[in-house]
Structures are given as C-alpha cells and as structure tokens.
PDB file of C-alpha atoms in Angstrom:
ATOM      1  CA  UNK A   1     107.611 102.849 108.298  1.00 60.00           C
ATOM      2  CA  UNK A   2     111.144 101.912 109.408  1.00 63.00           C
ATOM      3  CA  UNK A   3     111.228  99.156 106.775  1.00 66.00           C
ATOM      4  CA  UNK A   4     111.185 101.855 104.072  1.00 80.00           C
ATOM      5  CA  UNK A   5     113.852 104.113 105.554  1.00 85.00           C
ATOM      6  CA  UNK A   6     116.110 103.250 102.600  1.00 88.00           C
ATOM      7  CA  UNK A   7     113.564 104.687 100.150  1.00 93.00           C
ATOM      8  CA  UNK A   8     113.376 108.034 101.953  1.00 92.00           C
ATOM      9  CA  UNK A   9     117.163 108.314 101.805  1.00 91.00           C
ATOM     10  CA  UNK A  10     117.396 107.216  98.151  1.00 93.00           C
ATOM     11  CA  UNK A  11     114.679 109.648  96.996  1.00 95.00           C
ATOM     12  CA  UNK A  12     115.844 112.653  98.972  1.00 94.00           C
ATOM     13  CA  UNK A  13     115.624 115.801  96.837  1.00 96.00           C
ATOM     14  CA  UNK A  14     113.671 114.048  94.064  1.00 97.00           C
ATOM     15  CA  UNK A  15     110.176 115.093  95.183  1.00 97.00           C
ATOM     16  CA  UNK A  16     107.991 115.090  98.273  1.00 96.00           C
ATOM     17  CA  UNK A  17     106.190 112.575 100.459  1.00 95.00           C
ATOM     18  CA  UNK A  18     102.443 113.058 100.869  1.00 95.00           C
ATOM     19  CA  UNK A  19      99.883 111.164 102.936  1.00 95.00           C
ATOM     20  CA  UNK A  20      97.041 109.673 100.882  1.00 94.00           C
ATOM     21  CA  UNK A  21      94.684 107.329 102.678  1.00 92.00           C
ATOM     22  CA  UNK A  22      94.314 104.387 102.529  1.00 93.00           C
ATOM     23  CA  UNK A  23      97.717 104.093 100.840  1.00 93.00           C
ATOM     24  CA  UNK A  24      99.807 105.795 103.533  1.00 92.00           C
ATOM     25  CA  UNK A  25     102.865 107.911 102.758  1.00 94.00           C
ATOM     26  CA  UNK A  26     103.540 108.008  99.020  1.00 95.00           C
ATOM     27  CA  UNK A  27     106.210 109.712  96.922  1.00 96.00           C
ATOM     28  CA  UNK A  28     105.301 112.485  94.472  1.00 96.00           C
ATOM     29  CA  UNK A  29     108.206 113.152  92.083  1.00 97.00           C
ATOM     30  CA  UNK A  30     109.226 116.676  91.094  1.00 95.00           C
ATOM     31  CA  UNK A  31     108.216 116.409  87.416  1.00 91.00           C
ATOM     32  CA  UNK A  32     106.035 118.237  84.889  1.00 85.00           C
ATOM     33  CA  UNK A  33     102.806 116.334  85.377  1.00 77.00           C
ATOM     34  CA  UNK A  34     101.342 117.707  82.151  1.00 77.00           C
ATOM     35  CA  UNK A  35     103.512 115.409  80.041  1.00 82.00           C
ATOM     36  CA  UNK A  36     104.995 112.889  82.483  1.00 90.00           C
ATOM     37  CA  UNK A  37     103.858 109.384  83.375  1.00 92.00           C
ATOM     38  CA  UNK A  38     105.592 106.313  84.856  1.00 95.00           C
ATOM     39  CA  UNK A  39     107.527 103.978  82.524  1.00 94.00           C
ATOM     40  CA  UNK A  40     107.755 106.585  79.769  1.00 90.00           C
ATOM     41  CA  UNK A  41     111.213 108.132  80.128  1.00 88.00           C
ATOM     42  CA  UNK A  42     113.547 105.268  79.258  1.00 88.00           C
ATOM     43  CA  UNK A  43     113.651 102.032  77.275  1.00 87.00           C
ATOM     44  CA  UNK A  44     113.103  98.261  77.524  1.00 89.00           C
ATOM     45  CA  UNK A  45     116.048  95.882  77.512  1.00 88.00           C
ATOM     46  CA  UNK A  46     115.752  92.107  76.959  1.00 89.00           C
ATOM     47  CA  UNK A  47     117.428  90.023  79.643  1.00 89.00           C
ATOM     48  CA  UNK A  48     117.837  86.264  79.835  1.00 89.00           C
ATOM     49  CA  UNK A  49     117.307  86.324  83.604  1.00 88.00           C
ATOM     50  CA  UNK A  50     114.397  88.749  83.883  1.00 91.00           C
ATOM     51  CA  UNK A  51     112.672  89.143  80.524  1.00 92.00           C
ATOM     52  CA  UNK A  52     112.070  92.822  79.675  1.00 93.00           C
ATOM     53  CA  UNK A  53     113.840  95.160  82.106  1.00 92.00           C
ATOM     54  CA  UNK A  54     112.893  98.819  82.216  1.00 93.00           C
ATOM     55  CA  UNK A  55     115.850 101.222  82.032  1.00 90.00           C
ATOM     56  CA  UNK A  56     114.590 104.543  83.336  1.00 91.00           C
ATOM     57  CA  UNK A  57     116.205 107.870  82.484  1.00 90.00           C
ATOM     58  CA  UNK A  58     114.319 109.520  85.371  1.00 93.00           C
ATOM     59  CA  UNK A  59     116.833 110.249  88.134  1.00 94.00           C
ATOM     60  CA  UNK A  60     114.525 108.508  90.637  1.00 96.00           C
ATOM     61  CA  UNK A  61     113.412 105.678  88.315  1.00 96.00           C
ATOM     62  CA  UNK A  62     116.024 103.198  89.558  1.00 95.00           C
ATOM     63  CA  UNK A  63     113.929 103.131  92.746  1.00 95.00           C
ATOM     64  CA  UNK A  64     110.326 103.815  91.727  1.00 97.00           C
ATOM     65  CA  UNK A  65     110.203 101.651  88.582  1.00 96.00           C
ATOM     66  CA  UNK A  66     111.681  98.562  90.248  1.00 95.00           C
ATOM     67  CA  UNK A  67     109.972  98.605  93.656  1.00 94.00           C
ATOM     68  CA  UNK A  68     106.450  99.358  94.818  1.00 94.00           C
ATOM     69  CA  UNK A  69     103.593 100.602  92.645  1.00 95.00           C
ATOM     70  CA  UNK A  70     102.460 103.734  90.857  1.00 96.00           C
ATOM     71  CA  UNK A  71      98.912 105.060  90.889  1.00 95.00           C
ATOM     72  CA  UNK A  72      97.190 108.255  89.784  1.00 94.00           C
ATOM     73  CA  UNK A  73      95.558 110.438  92.426  1.00 94.00           C
ATOM     74  CA  UNK A  74      93.074 113.026  91.144  1.00 89.00           C
ATOM     75  CA  UNK A  75      94.581 115.709  93.398  1.00 91.00           C
ATOM     76  CA  UNK A  76      98.301 114.832  93.598  1.00 93.00           C
ATOM     77  CA  UNK A  77      98.780 113.293  90.140  1.00 93.00           C
ATOM     78  CA  UNK A  78     101.096 110.282  89.732  1.00 95.00           C
ATOM     79  CA  UNK A  79     102.396 109.030  93.071  1.00 96.00           C
ATOM     80  CA  UNK A  80     104.430 105.995  94.091  1.00 97.00           C
ATOM     81  CA  UNK A  81     103.631 103.649  96.964  1.00 95.00           C
ATOM     82  CA  UNK A  82     106.751 101.959  98.398  1.00 94.00           C
ATOM     83  CA  UNK A  83     107.066  98.201  98.128  1.00 90.00           C
ATOM     84  CA  UNK A  84     109.911  96.041  99.405  1.00 84.00           C
ATOM     85  CA  UNK A  85     110.595  93.740  96.439  1.00 88.00           C
ATOM     86  CA  UNK A  86     112.877  94.505  93.447  1.00 91.00           C
ATOM     87  CA  UNK A  87     111.632  93.498  89.993  1.00 92.00           C
ATOM     88  CA  UNK A  88     112.551  94.233  86.346  1.00 93.00           C
ATOM     89  CA  UNK A  89     109.404  96.415  86.079  1.00 95.00           C
ATOM     90  CA  UNK A  90     106.077  96.288  87.902  1.00 95.00           C
ATOM     91  CA  UNK A  91     103.749  96.574  84.917  1.00 96.00           C
ATOM     92  CA  UNK A  92     100.942  94.717  83.158  1.00 95.00           C
ATOM     93  CA  UNK A  93     101.515  93.831  79.495  1.00 95.00           C
ATOM     94  CA  UNK A  94      99.164  93.510  76.507  1.00 93.00           C
ATOM     95  CA  UNK A  95      99.578  92.963  72.783  1.00 91.00           C
ATOM     96  CA  UNK A  96      97.406  94.445  70.015  1.00 90.00           C
ATOM     97  CA  UNK A  97      98.390  93.328  66.526  1.00 89.00           C
ATOM     98  CA  UNK A  98     102.059  94.274  66.156  1.00 88.00           C
ATOM     99  CA  UNK A  99     101.893  96.688  69.080  1.00 90.00           C
ATOM    100  CA  UNK A 100     102.844  95.933  72.671  1.00 91.00           C
ATOM    101  CA  UNK A 101     101.545  97.921  75.637  1.00 93.00           C
ATOM    102  CA  UNK A 102     102.504  98.261  79.284  1.00 95.00           C
ATOM    103  CA  UNK A 103     100.877  99.956  82.283  1.00 95.00           C
ATOM    104  CA  UNK A 104     102.032 100.489  85.882  1.00 96.00           C
ATOM    105  CA  UNK A 105     100.586  97.949  88.312  1.00 94.00           C
ATOM    106  CA  UNK A 106      98.484  99.897  90.800  1.00 93.00           C
ATOM    107  CA  UNK A 107      98.141  98.853  94.445  1.00 92.00           C
ATOM    108  CA  UNK A 108      95.705  95.987  95.042  1.00 89.00           C
ATOM    109  CA  UNK A 109      93.058  98.296  96.547  1.00 88.00           C
ATOM    110  CA  UNK A 110      93.195 100.978  93.819  1.00 91.00           C
ATOM    111  CA  UNK A 111      90.032 101.391  91.699  1.00 86.00           C
ATOM    112  CA  UNK A 112      90.178 104.890  90.126  1.00 85.00           C
ATOM    113  CA  UNK A 113      91.500 103.857  86.703  1.00 87.00           C
ATOM    114  CA  UNK A 114      89.020 106.125  84.894  1.00 82.00           C
ATOM    115  CA  UNK A 115      90.792 109.174  86.357  1.00 81.00           C
ATOM    116  CA  UNK A 116      94.129 108.392  84.704  1.00 85.00           C
ATOM    117  CA  UNK A 117      94.860 111.078  82.067  1.00 84.00           C
ATOM    118  CA  UNK A 118      95.293 109.770  78.538  1.00 83.00           C
ATOM    119  CA  UNK A 119      95.362 105.997  78.386  1.00 87.00           C
ATOM    120  CA  UNK A 120      96.144 103.446  81.081  1.00 91.00           C
ATOM    121  CA  UNK A 121      98.594 101.691  78.723  1.00 92.00           C
ATOM    122  CA  UNK A 122     101.568 103.039  76.788  1.00 91.00           C
ATOM    123  CA  UNK A 123     102.228 101.318  73.437  1.00 91.00           C
ATOM    124  CA  UNK A 124     105.108 100.832  71.007  1.00 89.00           C
ATOM    125  CA  UNK A 125     105.564  98.720  67.896  1.00 87.00           C
ATOM    126  CA  UNK A 126     107.185  95.381  68.642  1.00 86.00           C
ATOM    127  CA  UNK A 127     109.850  95.991  66.000  1.00 82.00           C
ATOM    128  CA  UNK A 128     111.041  99.072  67.922  1.00 80.00           C
ATOM    129  CA  UNK A 129     111.611  97.281  71.211  1.00 77.00           C
ATOM    130  CA  UNK A 130     115.029  95.777  70.573  1.00 65.00           C
ATOM    131  CA  UNK A 131     116.545  99.062  69.393  1.00 62.00           C
ATOM    132  CA  UNK A 132     115.179 101.337  72.118  1.00 62.00           C
ATOM    133  CA  UNK A 133     117.506 103.714  73.866  1.00 60.00           C
ATOM    134  CA  UNK A 134     117.186 106.952  75.799  1.00 44.00           C
ATOM    135  CA  UNK A 135     114.630 109.442  74.481  1.00 51.00           C
ATOM    136  CA  UNK A 136     112.775 106.669  72.689  1.00 61.00           C
ATOM    137  CA  UNK A 137     109.496 107.928  74.162  1.00 59.00           C
ATOM    138  CA  UNK A 138     109.025 109.723  70.832  1.00 62.00           C
ATOM    139  CA  UNK A 139     108.088 106.246  69.563  1.00 71.00           C
ATOM    140  CA  UNK A 140     105.518 105.673  72.299  1.00 79.00           C
ATOM    141  CA  UNK A 141     101.765 105.978  71.783  1.00 81.00           C
ATOM    142  CA  UNK A 142      98.847 106.029  74.210  1.00 81.00           C
ATOM    143  CA  UNK A 143      96.683 104.272  71.635  1.00 82.00           C
ATOM    144  CA  UNK A 144      97.745 101.904  68.823  1.00 84.00           C
ATOM    145  CA  UNK A 145      96.321 102.903  65.414  1.00 80.00           C
ATOM    146  CA  UNK A 146      94.460  99.602  65.047  1.00 74.00           C
ATOM    147  CA  UNK A 147      90.865  99.231  66.146  1.00 68.00           C
ATOM    148  CA  UNK A 148      89.875  95.810  64.830  1.00 75.00           C
ATOM    149  CA  UNK A 149      92.647  93.823  66.543  1.00 79.00           C
ATOM    150  CA  UNK A 150      92.120  91.745  69.666  1.00 85.00           C
ATOM    151  CA  UNK A 151      93.712  92.985  72.874  1.00 87.00           C
ATOM    152  CA  UNK A 152      95.560  90.043  74.433  1.00 89.00           C
ATOM    153  CA  UNK A 153      96.932  89.881  77.952  1.00 91.00           C
ATOM    154  CA  UNK A 154     100.622  88.998  78.062  1.00 92.00           C
ATOM    155  CA  UNK A 155     101.133  86.940  81.187  1.00 89.00           C
ATOM    156  CA  UNK A 156     104.533  85.343  81.540  1.00 89.00           C
ATOM    157  CA  UNK A 157     105.009  84.875  85.302  1.00 90.00           C
ATOM    158  CA  UNK A 158     108.475  83.814  86.386  1.00 89.00           C
ATOM    159  CA  UNK A 159     109.983  83.002  89.769  1.00 86.00           C
ATOM    160  CA  UNK A 160     113.413  84.202  90.803  1.00 84.00           C
ATOM    161  CA  UNK A 161     114.034  82.939  94.290  1.00 79.00           C
ATOM    162  CA  UNK A 162     110.899  83.860  96.246  1.00 81.00           C
ATOM    163  CA  UNK A 163     109.952  86.750  93.927  1.00 86.00           C
ATOM    164  CA  UNK A 164     107.427  86.356  91.101  1.00 89.00           C
ATOM    165  CA  UNK A 165     107.220  88.884  88.267  1.00 90.00           C
ATOM    166  CA  UNK A 166     105.942  89.104  84.692  1.00 93.00           C
ATOM    167  CA  UNK A 167     108.736  88.716  82.109  1.00 93.00           C
ATOM    168  CA  UNK A 168     106.574  90.436  79.485  1.00 94.00           C
ATOM    169  CA  UNK A 169     106.305  89.512  75.789  1.00 93.00           C
ATOM    170  CA  UNK A 170     108.027  86.339  74.634  1.00 92.00           C
ATOM    171  CA  UNK A 171     111.265  87.122  72.774  1.00 90.00           C
ATOM    172  CA  UNK A 172     110.387  84.777  69.879  1.00 89.00           C
ATOM    173  CA  UNK A 173     107.016  86.488  69.458  1.00 86.00           C
ATOM    174  CA  UNK A 174     108.716  89.884  69.353  1.00 89.00           C
ATOM    175  CA  UNK A 175     111.096  88.627  66.672  1.00 87.00           C
ATOM    176  CA  UNK A 176     108.175  87.275  64.619  1.00 86.00           C
ATOM    177  CA  UNK A 177     106.610  90.724  64.817  1.00 83.00           C
ATOM    178  CA  UNK A 178     109.780  92.228  63.352  1.00 81.00           C
ATOM    179  CA  UNK A 179     111.725  93.132  66.474  1.00 79.00           C
ATOM    180  CA  UNK A 180     115.489  92.758  66.807  1.00 78.00           C
ATOM    181  CA  UNK A 181     115.921  91.212  70.239  1.00 82.00           C
ATOM    182  CA  UNK A 182     119.562  90.999  71.327  1.00 79.00           C
ATOM    183  CA  UNK A 183     119.156  89.240  74.671  1.00 78.00           C
ATOM    184  CA  UNK A 184     121.548  90.152  77.432  1.00 76.00           C
ATOM    185  CA  UNK A 185     122.769  86.888  78.963  1.00 71.00           C
ATOM    186  CA  UNK A 186     124.810  88.260  81.866  1.00 69.00           C
ATOM    187  CA  UNK A 187     122.946  89.352  84.994  1.00 68.00           C
ATOM    188  CA  UNK A 188     122.466  93.144  84.838  1.00 69.00           C
ATOM    189  CA  UNK A 189     123.970  95.040  87.748  1.00 71.00           C
ATOM    190  CA  UNK A 190     121.127  97.313  88.861  1.00 80.00           C
ATOM    191  CA  UNK A 191     121.318  99.584  91.865  1.00 82.00           C
ATOM    192  CA  UNK A 192     119.290  98.279  94.780  1.00 81.00           C
ATOM    193  CA  UNK A 193     117.920  99.940  97.889  1.00 84.00           C
ATOM    194  CA  UNK A 194     119.070  98.351 101.146  1.00 81.00           C
ATOM    195  CA  UNK A 195     115.899  96.999 102.763  1.00 74.00           C
ATOM    196  CA  UNK A 196     115.033  94.403 105.406  1.00 71.00           C
ATOM    197  CA  UNK A 197     114.009  90.956 104.186  1.00 73.00           C
ATOM    198  CA  UNK A 198     110.243  90.588 103.703  1.00 70.00           C
ATOM    199  CA  UNK A 199     107.878  88.022 102.226  1.00 70.00           C
ATOM    200  CA  UNK A 200     107.139  89.118  98.626  1.00 71.00           C
ATOM    201  CA  UNK A 201     103.604  89.115  97.146  1.00 73.00           C
ATOM    202  CA  UNK A 202     102.515  85.837  95.559  1.00 75.00           C
ATOM    203  CA  UNK A 203     101.698  84.993  91.962  1.00 80.00           C
ATOM    204  CA  UNK A 204      97.934  85.216  92.516  1.00 82.00           C
ATOM    205  CA  UNK A 205      98.190  88.864  93.613  1.00 85.00           C
ATOM    206  CA  UNK A 206     100.346  89.747  90.608  1.00 86.00           C
ATOM    207  CA  UNK A 207      97.876  88.082  88.217  1.00 86.00           C
ATOM    208  CA  UNK A 208      94.873  89.706  89.878  1.00 87.00           C
ATOM    209  CA  UNK A 209      96.389  93.208  89.629  1.00 88.00           C
ATOM    210  CA  UNK A 210      97.345  92.506  86.012  1.00 89.00           C
ATOM    211  CA  UNK A 211      93.876  91.324  85.012  1.00 89.00           C
ATOM    212  CA  UNK A 212      92.244  94.443  86.462  1.00 89.00           C
ATOM    213  CA  UNK A 213      94.509  96.664  84.351  1.00 89.00           C
ATOM    214  CA  UNK A 214      94.012  94.588  81.213  1.00 88.00           C
ATOM    215  CA  UNK A 215      90.226  94.842  81.613  1.00 89.00           C
ATOM    216  CA  UNK A 216      90.527  98.639  81.773  1.00 87.00           C
ATOM    217  CA  UNK A 217      92.793  98.690  78.714  1.00 87.00           C
ATOM    218  CA  UNK A 218      90.389  96.524  76.713  1.00 86.00           C
ATOM    219  CA  UNK A 219      87.510  98.802  77.655  1.00 85.00           C
ATOM    220  CA  UNK A 220      89.457 101.923  76.637  1.00 85.00           C
ATOM    221  CA  UNK A 221      90.504 100.520  73.271  1.00 83.00           C
ATOM    222  CA  UNK A 222      86.980  99.344  72.458  1.00 82.00           C
ATOM    223  CA  UNK A 223      85.729 102.912  72.704  1.00 78.00           C
ATOM    224  CA  UNK A 224      86.041 105.243  69.741  1.00 61.00           C
ATOM    225  CA  UNK A 225      89.030 107.624  70.009  1.00 62.00           C
TER     226      UNK A 225
END
C-alpha cells in the first residue's frame, strides 16, 4: 500500500516481503529463526514520557519494534505486519512474582498462538530491568522458575496525543521488586519512518489484543514444564 512506502524503503536489504493472507504483505527479517524472536535482542529503558521503551539491537528493530505487529506463521516463522503508529513497544505485559514478562501484540485477527515456538512471553527479573543494556538477552527466560505465583496482567494505558499505548510495569512497583529504575526525563530522540497521517487504533483494541495474549500466557504457565 502506498501508505507504507516508507517501510519498504527503511527495511530494504533487511529481509524479504511475503504475502500471507489475510494479513497482506508482511516483512520476514533475515535472521536465524532457530534462536530469534521479536523483542529479545535489546533492552528496556524507563522513560518519563513513554514508560518502558524497547531499545532494539536488531538493525531493523527501530522500525519493526515500534510500528505494526509481529506474529508467528507456521511456514514463514516470525513476520511483521506494518502499522502506521509509532509506540515505545507494541507488547502485552504480565507480572509473575518478581518476574516481568512481555509478548509481541499480534494483529487483531490472529489466533494461532499455540504454534509459537517456546513461550508466548519472554521474562526477566524485575531487578534486572533498570540495568539492562545490549546483549542482556542472556538474562531473559521463556518461563519464570515459579509455578505457584499468580500471573497478573499489567495494563497501564496512556495517551500521547491521539495514540494510546501500554506504559508497562509501574516504576514504583519495579523498585519495590528490587529494580534500579533511573527514569529518563528528556524525550528520547528515536528514528521515525516518514508516513502519512492516519487515525491510530483506540484503547479498546489495544486492551482486547492484550487480554488475548495474557490468557494464552496464563494457560501456558499453568501447564507443567
């Protein structure tokens, strides 16, 4: 679509575009799919304006982790559907004891969560969040080592202009769980893709997509490893 011309230019050389119905043309990054998943290569940074911002070390992550949505296709692996609105990260959040988990928000019409390899959520201890930097994925788990703790949805919707996004775990909660949260007060200067103005999705869609993921995560964690 002409509206997404900027994405094709920005992602040139980073992978290929494939047609998957009913999602349309989606981007498949040139990565090792045996060990790669979205929102794994990088770290979380606390921001006064946006809550937790994902800093990707993937060369294409400045686009794919801040616009659109990731989903797993049984044939193509992880693919990214373009979306016109920038956000700090398009993920659902949960907490389990002193662990925090995040998972890529799939498109509204995606249902194949059972096909995702490993776990839907990626987890890290809250106390590790504030000190994360590149290559911190060594600290990440696909399953927290606690089985008797309640899985709680972390829903912290915030409006910035006409865009609504989930800020993620409350900074005070993260500090109580032992994290060192040095909040960045100045507005981060992230690269943006030049796109036409569009009407962003509303809060109800964000919450609905989040709740579907949380339900899958709860189901996964209730099953024996």
